[in-house]
PDB file of C-alpha atoms in Angstrom:
ATOM      1  CA  MET A   1      15.766 -27.675  24.594  1.00 45.00           C
ATOM      2  CA  ASN A   2      16.626 -27.299  20.914  1.00 45.00           C
ATOM      3  CA  ILE A   3      20.306 -27.808  20.181  1.00 46.00           C
ATOM      4  CA  ARG A   4      19.867 -28.067  16.439  1.00 43.00           C
ATOM      5  CA  HIS A   5      22.438 -25.381  15.680  1.00 39.00           C
ATOM      6  CA  THR A   6      25.077 -26.494  18.199  1.00 41.00           C
ATOM      7  CA  LEU A   7      25.653 -30.055  17.124  1.00 42.00           C
ATOM      8  CA  LYS A   8      28.093 -31.259  14.542  1.00 42.00           C
ATOM      9  CA  LYS A   9      27.731 -34.332  12.384  1.00 43.00           C
ATOM     10  CA  VAL A  10      28.910 -37.430  14.224  1.00 43.00           C
ATOM     11  CA  LYS A  11      32.173 -38.979  13.102  1.00 44.00           C
ATOM     12  CA  LYS A  12      32.433 -42.657  12.389  1.00 48.00           C
ATOM     13  CA  SER A  13      34.711 -43.175  15.384  1.00 61.00           C
ATOM     14  CA  VAL A  14      35.294 -41.482  18.736  1.00 72.00           C
ATOM     15  CA  SER A  15      38.401 -42.029  20.843  1.00 68.00           C
ATOM     16  CA  PHE A  16      37.348 -42.576  24.472  1.00 69.00           C
ATOM     17  CA  ASP A  17      39.662 -42.522  27.482  1.00 68.00           C
ATOM     18  CA  SER A  18      41.182 -45.897  28.391  1.00 61.00           C
ATOM     19  CA  ASP A  19      39.253 -46.084  31.684  1.00 66.00           C
ATOM     20  CA  ILE A  20      35.927 -46.217  29.783  1.00 74.00           C
ATOM     21  CA  ALA A  21      35.162 -49.824  28.940  1.00 66.00           C
ATOM     22  CA  VAL A  22      33.885 -51.190  25.663  1.00 68.00           C
ATOM     23  CA  PHE A  23      30.258 -52.288  26.020  1.00 67.00           C
ATOM     24  CA  LYS A  24      30.373 -56.075  25.602  1.00 68.00           C
ATOM     25  CA  ASN A  25      26.627 -56.734  25.432  1.00 69.00           C
ATOM     26  CA  GLN A  26      26.176 -55.004  22.094  1.00 70.00           C
ATOM     27  CA  TYR A  27      24.362 -57.206  19.560  1.00 70.00           C
ATOM     28  CA  GLY A  28      24.297 -55.001  16.452  1.00 66.00           C
ATOM     29  CA  GLY A  29      24.785 -51.470  15.190  1.00 64.00           C
ATOM     30  CA  HIS A  30      27.926 -49.404  15.325  1.00 61.00           C
ATOM     31  CA  GLN A  31      30.714 -50.828  17.435  1.00 60.00           C
ATOM     32  CA  ASN A  32      31.782 -47.734  19.338  1.00 73.00           C
ATOM     33  CA  ILE A  33      29.451 -47.800  22.344  1.00 83.00           C
ATOM     34  CA  ARG A  34      31.148 -47.583  25.725  1.00 82.00           C
ATOM     35  CA  TYR A  35      30.108 -48.364  29.261  1.00 78.00           C
ATOM     36  CA  LYS A  36      30.726 -46.606  32.565  1.00 83.00           C
ATOM     37  CA  GLU A  37      29.003 -47.090  35.902  1.00 82.00           C
ATOM     38  CA  GLY A  38      25.879 -48.697  34.450  1.00 83.00           C
ATOM     39  CA  VAL A  39      25.419 -46.083  31.715  1.00 90.00           C
ATOM     40  CA  LEU A  40      26.022 -46.479  27.995  1.00 89.00           C
ATOM     41  CA  LEU A  41      27.962 -43.764  26.161  1.00 90.00           C
ATOM     42  CA  LYS A  42      26.884 -43.600  22.551  1.00 91.00           C
ATOM     43  CA  PRO A  43      28.216 -41.179  19.856  1.00 90.00           C
ATOM     44  CA  SER A  44      25.130 -39.593  18.405  1.00 92.00           C
ATOM     45  CA  ASN A  45      23.839 -37.006  15.963  1.00 89.00           C
ATOM     46  CA  GLU A  46      21.525 -34.030  15.879  1.00 90.00           C
ATOM     47  CA  ARG A  47      18.315 -35.909  15.165  1.00 89.00           C
ATOM     48  CA  GLU A  48      18.792 -38.512  17.871  1.00 94.00           C
ATOM     49  CA  VAL A  49      19.759 -35.961  20.530  1.00 96.00           C
ATOM     50  CA  ASN A  50      16.739 -33.786  19.706  1.00 93.00           C
ATOM     51  CA  PHE A  51      14.512 -36.869  19.918  1.00 94.00           C
ATOM     52  CA  TYR A  52      15.694 -37.810  23.378  1.00 97.00           C
ATOM     53  CA  GLU A  53      15.596 -34.156  24.567  1.00 96.00           C
ATOM     54  CA  GLY A  54      12.001 -33.729  23.501  1.00 94.00           C
ATOM     55  CA  VAL A  55      10.239 -37.074  23.742  1.00 94.00           C
ATOM     56  CA  ALA A  56       9.406 -36.970  27.467  1.00 95.00           C
ATOM     57  CA  ASP A  57       7.500 -33.694  27.105  1.00 93.00           C
ATOM     58  CA  VAL A  58       5.519 -34.431  23.969  1.00 91.00           C
ATOM     59  CA  TRP A  59       5.127 -38.244  23.957  1.00 92.00           C
ATOM     60  CA  PRO A  60       5.394 -39.648  27.554  1.00 94.00           C
ATOM     61  CA  SER A  61       3.465 -42.828  26.652  1.00 94.00           C
ATOM     62  CA  PHE A  62       6.395 -43.839  24.465  1.00 95.00           C
ATOM     63  CA  LEU A  63       8.957 -43.721  27.296  1.00 96.00           C
ATOM     64  CA  PRO A  64       8.489 -47.367  28.450  1.00 97.00           C
ATOM     65  CA  PHE A  65       9.640 -48.525  24.998  1.00 97.00           C
ATOM     66  CA  ILE A  66      12.955 -46.639  24.846  1.00 97.00           C
ATOM     67  CA  PRO A  67      16.077 -46.616  27.065  1.00 96.00           C
ATOM     68  CA  THR A  68      16.115 -44.150  29.941  1.00 97.00           C
ATOM     69  CA  TYR A  69      17.965 -41.018  28.828  1.00 97.00           C
ATOM     70  CA  TYR A  70      20.427 -39.366  31.220  1.00 96.00           C
ATOM     71  CA  GLY A  71      21.495 -36.440  29.069  1.00 96.00           C
ATOM     72  CA  VAL A  72      24.178 -35.542  26.550  1.00 95.00           C
ATOM     73  CA  ASN A  73      27.804 -34.449  26.798  1.00 91.00           C
ATOM     74  CA  TRP A  74      30.457 -33.725  24.235  1.00 89.00           C
ATOM     75  CA  HIS A  75      33.597 -35.627  23.397  1.00 84.00           C
ATOM     76  CA  GLU A  76      35.885 -34.213  20.728  1.00 81.00           C
ATOM     77  CA  GLU A  77      33.010 -31.837  19.802  1.00 86.00           C
ATOM     78  CA  ILE A  78      30.770 -34.819  19.155  1.00 89.00           C
ATOM     79  CA  PRO A  79      27.491 -35.342  21.064  1.00 93.00           C
ATOM     80  CA  VAL A  80      27.548 -38.460  23.216  1.00 92.00           C
ATOM     81  CA  ILE A  81      24.233 -39.517  24.661  1.00 95.00           C
ATOM     82  CA  ASN A  82      23.991 -41.292  28.029  1.00 95.00           C
ATOM     83  CA  LEU A  83      21.534 -44.176  28.103  1.00 95.00           C
ATOM     84  CA  ASP A  84      20.474 -46.881  30.500  1.00 94.00           C
ATOM     85  CA  ASP A  85      21.977 -50.354  30.018  1.00 92.00           C
ATOM     86  CA  LEU A  86      18.920 -52.466  29.243  1.00 93.00           C
ATOM     87  CA  THR A  87      20.786 -55.751  29.765  1.00 91.00           C
ATOM     88  CA  LYS A  88      21.458 -55.109  33.437  1.00 90.00           C
ATOM     89  CA  GLU A  89      17.913 -56.226  34.325  1.00 91.00           C
ATOM     90  CA  PHE A  90      18.801 -59.792  33.233  1.00 92.00           C
ATOM     91  CA  SER A  91      21.067 -62.366  34.833  1.00 89.00           C
ATOM     92  CA  SER A  92      22.032 -63.740  31.426  1.00 88.00           C
ATOM     93  CA  ALA A  93      20.342 -62.041  28.519  1.00 91.00           C
ATOM     94  CA  ALA A  94      19.826 -63.391  25.017  1.00 93.00           C
ATOM     95  CA  GLY A  95      19.772 -60.389  22.715  1.00 93.00           C
ATOM     96  CA  LEU A  96      18.537 -59.720  19.198  1.00 94.00           C
ATOM     97  CA  ASP A  97      19.041 -56.415  17.313  1.00 93.00           C
ATOM     98  CA  VAL A  98      16.621 -55.899  14.407  1.00 94.00           C
ATOM     99  CA  LYS A  99      16.898 -53.001  12.000  1.00 90.00           C
ATOM    100  CA  ALA A 100      13.357 -51.719  11.494  1.00 88.00           C
ATOM    101  CA  GLY A 101      11.943 -49.639   8.679  1.00 82.00           C
ATOM    102  CA  VAL A 102      12.274 -49.259   4.926  1.00 73.00           C
ATOM    103  CA  ARG A 103      14.070 -45.944   4.637  1.00 66.00           C
ATOM    104  CA  PHE A 104      17.590 -45.377   5.912  1.00 60.00           C
ATOM    105  CA  TYR A 105      18.404 -41.826   4.896  1.00 56.00           C
ATOM    106  CA  ASP A 106      17.390 -38.356   5.995  1.00 63.00           C
ATOM    107  CA  ASN A 107      15.411 -35.794   4.007  1.00 62.00           C
ATOM    108  CA  GLY A 108      18.582 -33.832   3.309  1.00 63.00           C
ATOM    109  CA  ALA A 109      20.649 -36.809   2.198  1.00 61.00           C
ATOM    110  CA  HIS A 110      22.659 -36.560  -1.029  1.00 62.00           C
ATOM    111  CA  THR A 111      21.445 -38.487  -4.098  1.00 66.00           C
ATOM    112  CA  ILE A 112      24.387 -40.887  -3.839  1.00 69.00           C
ATOM    113  CA  LYS A 113      23.535 -41.653  -0.244  1.00 63.00           C
ATOM    114  CA  ARG A 114      19.889 -42.225  -1.118  1.00 60.00           C
ATOM    115  CA  CYS A 115      20.778 -44.616  -3.965  1.00 68.00           C
ATOM    116  CA  SER A 116      23.158 -46.529  -1.695  1.00 64.00           C
ATOM    117  CA  MET A 117      20.507 -46.955   0.977  1.00 62.00           C
ATOM    118  CA  MET A 118      17.828 -47.947  -1.510  1.00 66.00           C
ATOM    119  CA  SER A 119      20.133 -50.592  -2.899  1.00 67.00           C
ATOM    120  CA  LYS A 120      20.596 -51.956   0.604  1.00 70.00           C
ATOM    121  CA  LEU A 121      16.845 -51.997   1.063  1.00 67.00           C
ATOM    122  CA  TYR A 122      16.074 -53.949  -2.097  1.00 66.00           C
ATOM    123  CA  THR A 123      18.786 -56.559  -1.506  1.00 69.00           C
ATOM    124  CA  THR A 124      17.899 -57.393   2.087  1.00 77.00           C
ATOM    125  CA  THR A 125      14.857 -58.544   4.084  1.00 79.00           C
ATOM    126  CA  SER A 126      14.127 -54.895   4.894  1.00 75.00           C
ATOM    127  CA  PHE A 127      12.196 -54.687   1.629  1.00 72.00           C
ATOM    128  CA  SER A 128       9.968 -57.717   2.253  1.00 79.00           C
ATOM    129  CA  HIS A 129       9.569 -57.505   6.038  1.00 86.00           C
ATOM    130  CA  GLY A 130      10.621 -54.008   7.056  1.00 84.00           C
ATOM    131  CA  LEU A 131      13.018 -55.969   9.311  1.00 92.00           C
ATOM    132  CA  ARG A 132      16.683 -56.939   8.994  1.00 88.00           C
ATOM    133  CA  LEU A 133      18.476 -59.029  11.629  1.00 91.00           C
ATOM    134  CA  THR A 134      21.700 -57.178  12.434  1.00 89.00           C
ATOM    135  CA  GLY A 135      22.999 -59.131  15.424  1.00 89.00           C
ATOM    136  CA  ALA A 136      22.004 -61.788  17.906  1.00 90.00           C
ATOM    137  CA  LYS A 137      23.458 -63.911  20.649  1.00 89.00           C
ATOM    138  CA  VAL A 138      21.994 -66.623  22.883  1.00 90.00           C
ATOM    139  CA  PRO A 139      24.596 -67.266  25.570  1.00 87.00           C
ATOM    140  CA  SER A 140      25.696 -70.732  26.601  1.00 76.00           C
ATOM    141  CA  GLN A 141      24.292 -72.087  29.827  1.00 67.00           C
ATOM    142  CA  PHE A 142      27.820 -73.194  30.730  1.00 62.00           C
ATOM    143  CA  GLU A 143      30.507 -70.825  31.970  1.00 59.00           C
ATOM    144  CA  ASN A 144      32.826 -69.704  29.163  1.00 65.00           C
ATOM    145  CA  GLY A 145      30.875 -71.845  26.695  1.00 68.00           C
ATOM    146  CA  LYS A 146      30.323 -70.792  23.095  1.00 78.00           C
ATOM    147  CA  PRO A 147      27.006 -69.048  22.358  1.00 82.00           C
ATOM    148  CA  ILE A 148      24.171 -71.366  21.445  1.00 82.00           C
ATOM    149  CA  TYR A 149      23.238 -68.959  18.665  1.00 82.00           C
ATOM    150  CA  PHE A 150      25.207 -66.110  17.138  1.00 86.00           C
ATOM    151  CA  LEU A 151      24.435 -63.807  14.213  1.00 87.00           C
ATOM    152  CA  ASN A 152      26.482 -60.826  13.070  1.00 83.00           C
ATOM    153  CA  LYS A 153      25.632 -57.852  10.913  1.00 82.00           C
ATOM    154  CA  LYS A 154      27.279 -59.299   7.813  1.00 82.00           C
ATOM    155  CA  SER A 155      25.241 -62.513   8.048  1.00 86.00           C
ATOM    156  CA  GLY A 156      22.060 -60.512   8.537  1.00 80.00           C
ATOM    157  CA  LYS A 157      22.637 -58.576   5.320  1.00 79.00           C
ATOM    158  CA  LYS A 158      23.132 -61.804   3.375  1.00 83.00           C
ATOM    159  CA  LEU A 159      19.943 -63.307   4.778  1.00 84.00           C
ATOM    160  CA  LYS A 160      17.277 -63.885   2.122  1.00 84.00           C
ATOM    161  CA  THR A 161      13.531 -63.633   2.529  1.00 85.00           C
ATOM    162  CA  LYS A 162      13.002 -67.387   2.318  1.00 85.00           C
ATOM    163  CA  ASN A 163      15.325 -67.929   5.299  1.00 86.00           C
ATOM    164  CA  PHE A 164      14.219 -64.989   7.421  1.00 89.00           C
ATOM    165  CA  ARG A 165      11.556 -66.755   9.439  1.00 88.00           C
ATOM    166  CA  SER A 166      13.561 -69.828  10.397  1.00 86.00           C
ATOM    167  CA  THR A 167      16.558 -67.657  11.333  1.00 89.00           C
ATOM    168  CA  PHE A 168      14.357 -65.390  13.469  1.00 92.00           C
ATOM    169  CA  TYR A 169      12.783 -68.400  15.220  1.00 89.00           C
ATOM    170  CA  ARG A 170      16.169 -69.812  16.155  1.00 88.00           C
ATOM    171  CA  PHE A 171      16.833 -66.894  18.447  1.00 92.00           C
ATOM    172  CA  PHE A 172      14.027 -68.125  20.740  1.00 92.00           C
ATOM    173  CA  TYR A 173      15.532 -71.597  21.061  1.00 86.00           C
ATOM    174  CA  ASP A 174      17.693 -71.598  24.206  1.00 81.00           C
ATOM    175  CA  GLY A 175      19.434 -74.912  23.690  1.00 77.00           C
ATOM    176  CA  ASN A 176      16.691 -76.929  25.350  1.00 77.00           C
ATOM    177  CA  THR A 177      13.364 -75.752  24.011  1.00 80.00           C
ATOM    178  CA  LEU A 178      11.595 -73.044  22.089  1.00 85.00           C
ATOM    179  CA  ARG A 179      10.727 -70.313  24.572  1.00 92.00           C
ATOM    180  CA  THR A 180       7.017 -70.093  23.899  1.00 92.00           C
ATOM    181  CA  GLY A 181       6.366 -68.287  27.190  1.00 94.00           C
ATOM    182  CA  VAL A 182       8.844 -65.594  26.127  1.00 96.00           C
ATOM    183  CA  LEU A 183       7.140 -65.325  22.723  1.00 96.00           C
ATOM    184  CA  ARG A 184       3.680 -64.932  24.260  1.00 96.00           C
ATOM    185  CA  ASN A 185       4.939 -62.199  26.599  1.00 97.00           C
ATOM    186  CA  LEU A 186       6.681 -60.504  23.699  1.00 98.00           C
ATOM    187  CA  LEU A 187       3.457 -60.518  21.693  1.00 98.00           C
ATOM    188  CA  THR A 188       1.689 -58.715  24.546  1.00 98.00           C
ATOM    189  CA  ILE A 189       4.418 -56.054  24.586  1.00 98.00           C
ATOM    190  CA  ILE A 190       4.209 -55.577  20.813  1.00 98.00           C
ATOM    191  CA  ASP A 191       0.449 -55.025  21.034  1.00 97.00           C
ATOM    192  CA  ARG A 192       0.990 -52.328  23.684  1.00 97.00           C
ATOM    193  CA  LEU A 193       3.649 -50.716  21.518  1.00 96.00           C
ATOM    194  CA  LEU A 194       1.330 -50.662  18.486  1.00 94.00           C
ATOM    195  CA  MET A 195      -1.317 -48.867  20.484  1.00 93.00           C
ATOM    196  CA  VAL A 196       1.170 -46.145  21.423  1.00 92.00           C
ATOM    197  CA  LEU A 197       2.598 -45.834  17.922  1.00 89.00           C
ATOM    198  CA  GLU A 198      -0.807 -45.520  16.295  1.00 85.00           C
ATOM    199  CA  GLN A 199      -2.021 -42.930  18.761  1.00 81.00           C
ATOM    200  CA  GLY A 200       1.110 -40.813  18.718  1.00 67.00           C
ATOM    201  CA  ARG A 201       2.069 -38.692  15.754  1.00 67.00           C
ATOM    202  CA  GLU A 202       4.739 -36.585  17.509  1.00 78.00           C
ATOM    203  CA  PHE A 203       7.632 -38.025  15.485  1.00 83.00           C
ATOM    204  CA  PHE A 204       8.195 -39.652  12.136  1.00 79.00           C
ATOM    205  CA  MET A 205      10.449 -42.662  12.631  1.00 81.00           C
ATOM    206  CA  TYR A 206      11.627 -43.750   9.200  1.00 80.00           C
ATOM    207  CA  SER A 207      13.879 -46.342  10.712  1.00 83.00           C
ATOM    208  CA  CYS A 208      15.364 -47.389  14.046  1.00 88.00           C
ATOM    209  CA  SER A 209      16.096 -50.746  15.720  1.00 92.00           C
ATOM    210  CA  PHE A 210      14.249 -53.176  17.912  1.00 96.00           C
ATOM    211  CA  LEU A 211      16.251 -54.642  20.780  1.00 96.00           C
ATOM    212  CA  ILE A 212      14.713 -57.854  22.093  1.00 97.00           C
ATOM    213  CA  LEU A 213      16.107 -59.375  25.296  1.00 96.00           C
ATOM    214  CA  TYR A 214      15.024 -62.438  27.240  1.00 95.00           C
ATOM    215  CA  GLU A 215      16.304 -64.280  30.291  1.00 93.00           C
ATOM    216  CA  THR A 216      18.180 -67.523  29.722  1.00 90.00           C
ATOM    217  CA  GLN A 217      18.878 -68.329  33.372  1.00 87.00           C
ATOM    218  CA  THR A 218      15.474 -69.678  34.311  1.00 83.00           C
ATOM    219  CA  GLU A 219      16.344 -71.786  37.373  1.00 79.00           C
ATOM    220  CA  ASP A 220      15.184 -70.208  40.639  1.00 65.00           C
ATOM    221  CA  SER A 221      13.864 -67.274  38.699  1.00 73.00           C
ATOM    222  CA  GLU A 222      10.651 -65.510  39.727  1.00 83.00           C
ATOM    223  CA  HIS A 223      10.122 -64.529  36.099  1.00 87.00           C
ATOM    224  CA  PRO A 224      11.471 -67.361  33.918  1.00 88.00           C
ATOM    225  CA  ASP A 225       9.834 -65.962  30.774  1.00 94.00           C
ATOM    226  CA  LYS A 226      11.074 -62.403  31.267  1.00 95.00           C
ATOM    227  CA  VAL A 227      11.416 -60.509  28.005  1.00 97.00           C
ATOM    228  CA  SER A 228      11.786 -56.867  26.981  1.00 97.00           C
ATOM    229  CA  LEU A 229      11.353 -54.947  23.748  1.00 98.00           C
ATOM    230  CA  HIS A 230      12.792 -51.460  23.267  1.00 97.00           C
ATOM    231  CA  LEU A 231      13.322 -49.198  20.288  1.00 96.00           C
ATOM    232  CA  ILE A 232      16.828 -47.808  19.943  1.00 94.00           C
ATOM    233  CA  ASP A 233      18.846 -45.792  17.402  1.00 91.00           C
ATOM    234  CA  PHE A 234      16.853 -42.711  16.440  1.00 92.00           C
ATOM    235  CA  ALA A 235      19.255 -41.170  13.948  1.00 85.00           C
ATOM    236  CA  HIS A 236      16.486 -41.143  11.294  1.00 81.00           C
ATOM    237  CA  THR A 237      13.708 -39.700  13.457  1.00 85.00           C
ATOM    238  CA  GLU A 238      12.333 -36.213  13.113  1.00 81.00           C
ATOM    239  CA  ARG A 239       9.650 -34.189  14.844  1.00 81.00           C
ATOM    240  CA  ASN A 240       6.250 -34.251  13.144  1.00 76.00           C
ATOM    241  CA  VAL A 241       5.307 -30.600  12.844  1.00 69.00           C
ATOM    242  CA  HIS A 242       2.305 -31.399  10.640  1.00 61.00           C
ATOM    243  CA  LYS A 243       0.325 -33.890  12.748  1.00 57.00           C
ATOM    244  CA  ASP A 244      -2.568 -33.919  10.337  1.00 57.00           C
ATOM    245  CA  ARG A 245      -0.427 -34.895   7.377  1.00 55.00           C
ATOM    246  CA  PRO A 246      -1.667 -38.186   5.958  1.00 50.00           C
ATOM    247  CA  ILE A 247       0.692 -41.132   5.632  1.00 47.00           C
ATOM    248  CA  GLN A 248       1.465 -41.352   1.934  1.00 46.00           C
ATOM    249  CA  THR A 249       3.513 -44.562   1.862  1.00 44.00           C
ATOM    250  CA  ARG A 250       4.978 -47.062   4.251  1.00 43.00           C
ATOM    251  CA  ASP A 251       8.219 -45.004   4.076  1.00 47.00           C
ATOM    252  CA  ASP A 252       6.504 -42.185   5.954  1.00 51.00           C
ATOM    253  CA  ASP A 253       6.389 -44.216   9.139  1.00 68.00           C
ATOM    254  CA  GLY A 254       8.396 -47.344   8.592  1.00 80.00           C
ATOM    255  CA  ILE A 255       8.343 -48.266  12.259  1.00 87.00           C
ATOM    256  CA  ILE A 256       4.606 -48.994  12.305  1.00 88.00           C
ATOM    257  CA  PHE A 257       5.003 -51.182   9.238  1.00 87.00           C
ATOM    258  CA  ALA A 258       7.958 -52.967  10.858  1.00 92.00           C
ATOM    259  CA  THR A 259       6.133 -53.408  14.161  1.00 94.00           C
ATOM    260  CA  TYR A 260       3.192 -55.106  12.487  1.00 94.00           C
ATOM    261  CA  SER A 261       5.668 -57.306  10.601  1.00 94.00           C
ATOM    262  CA  LEU A 262       7.390 -58.210  13.859  1.00 96.00           C
ATOM    263  CA  ARG A 263       4.048 -59.069  15.450  1.00 97.00           C
ATOM    264  CA  ASN A 264       3.172 -61.285  12.518  1.00 96.00           C
ATOM    265  CA  GLU A 265       6.440 -63.248  12.822  1.00 94.00           C
ATOM    266  CA  VAL A 266       6.045 -63.730  16.581  1.00 96.00           C
ATOM    267  CA  ALA A 267       2.415 -64.839  16.249  1.00 95.00           C
ATOM    268  CA  LYS A 268       3.333 -67.343  13.518  1.00 91.00           C
ATOM    269  CA  CYS A 269       6.152 -68.692  15.646  1.00 89.00           C
ATOM    270  CA  ILE A 270       3.771 -69.284  18.551  1.00 90.00           C
ATOM    271  CA  LYS A 271       1.283 -71.013  16.274  1.00 87.00           C
ATOM    272  CA  ARG A 272       3.958 -73.147  14.690  1.00 82.00           C
ATOM    273  CA  SER A 273       5.331 -74.185  18.097  1.00 79.00           C
ATOM    274  CA  GLU A 274       2.053 -76.001  18.770  1.00 76.00           C
ATOM    275  CA  LYS A 275       2.737 -78.303  15.807  1.00 72.00           C
ATOM    276  CA  VAL A 276       6.516 -78.828  15.839  1.00 63.00           C
ATOM    277  CA  ASP A 277       8.564 -81.084  18.113  1.00 60.00           C
ATOM    278  CA  TRP A 278      11.474 -78.785  18.865  1.00 53.00           C
ATOM    279  CA  PHE A 279      13.245 -81.388  20.952  1.00 50.00           C
ATOM    280  CA  THR A 280      13.801 -83.720  17.988  1.00 52.00           C
ATOM    281  CA  ASP A 281      14.215 -81.198  15.173  1.00 47.00           C
ATOM    282  CA  PRO A 282      14.693 -77.608  16.398  1.00 50.00           C
ATOM    283  CA  TRP A 283      16.216 -76.325  13.159  1.00 48.00           C
ATOM    284  CA  LEU A 284      13.359 -77.144  10.772  1.00 48.00           C
ATOM    285  CA  ASP A 285      12.945 -74.964   7.721  1.00 47.00           C
ATOM    286  CA  LEU A 286       9.837 -73.148   8.891  1.00 42.00           C
ATOM    287  CA  ASP A 287       9.239 -71.184   5.750  1.00 42.00           C
TER     288      ASP A 287
END
């Protein structure tokens, strides 16, 4: 289904009915996602809708790495996509939203928009790593307690390259120990994702986001090191109609570059954990 000519550009804000709750487990991105009966309602745009409408038919191997898609409806003439709530598979999820890629504008973007996005690239860790931390929370193990770790979008933009690694590592510290089992499982998932990305040329993903979730309630759990990795936010994704076109620069497929960068950081964290006593000094400067 191609709805290219029926969609209008998404507005910055959509007014939902009062009976539709605000989604409280959002870690980064735009703050207008709502929640109803286990389904997320996200204001979208033409590119993202066309991606979800077409991906199952042309790239089924990619489906395990994206949220389940339940369709699209319209609200105030704006497309709203219906997606699975990835956090519902966890009793108490720690979540990290990572902006991935090195290009944040579309092919038809105005020059002013391109310059603005390039400025954002060069002044953040997106330029050095292809990754920018946009939001994170590790919940307290006590009811109504303050999060053990919290990062917002503003702090992520201010983060410099020299501090990226130590800030990234902190997300995997749950208040007691570094979750090395989670990291090892995450590394396995990243390797599977890379295989799919390198084999599939159905879409060019200039940028999107990684959503990493892991279980913090480990007592009496059958899977204490449960972790998931999904790609979300496909507003800058387009169908690859020339599958034989060579990749000219890392901009052409920023997600592969970002995924390798993510793998590198996770692998280094695992290696470092074998040498560092996290119980006595969990906030070491690991750069």
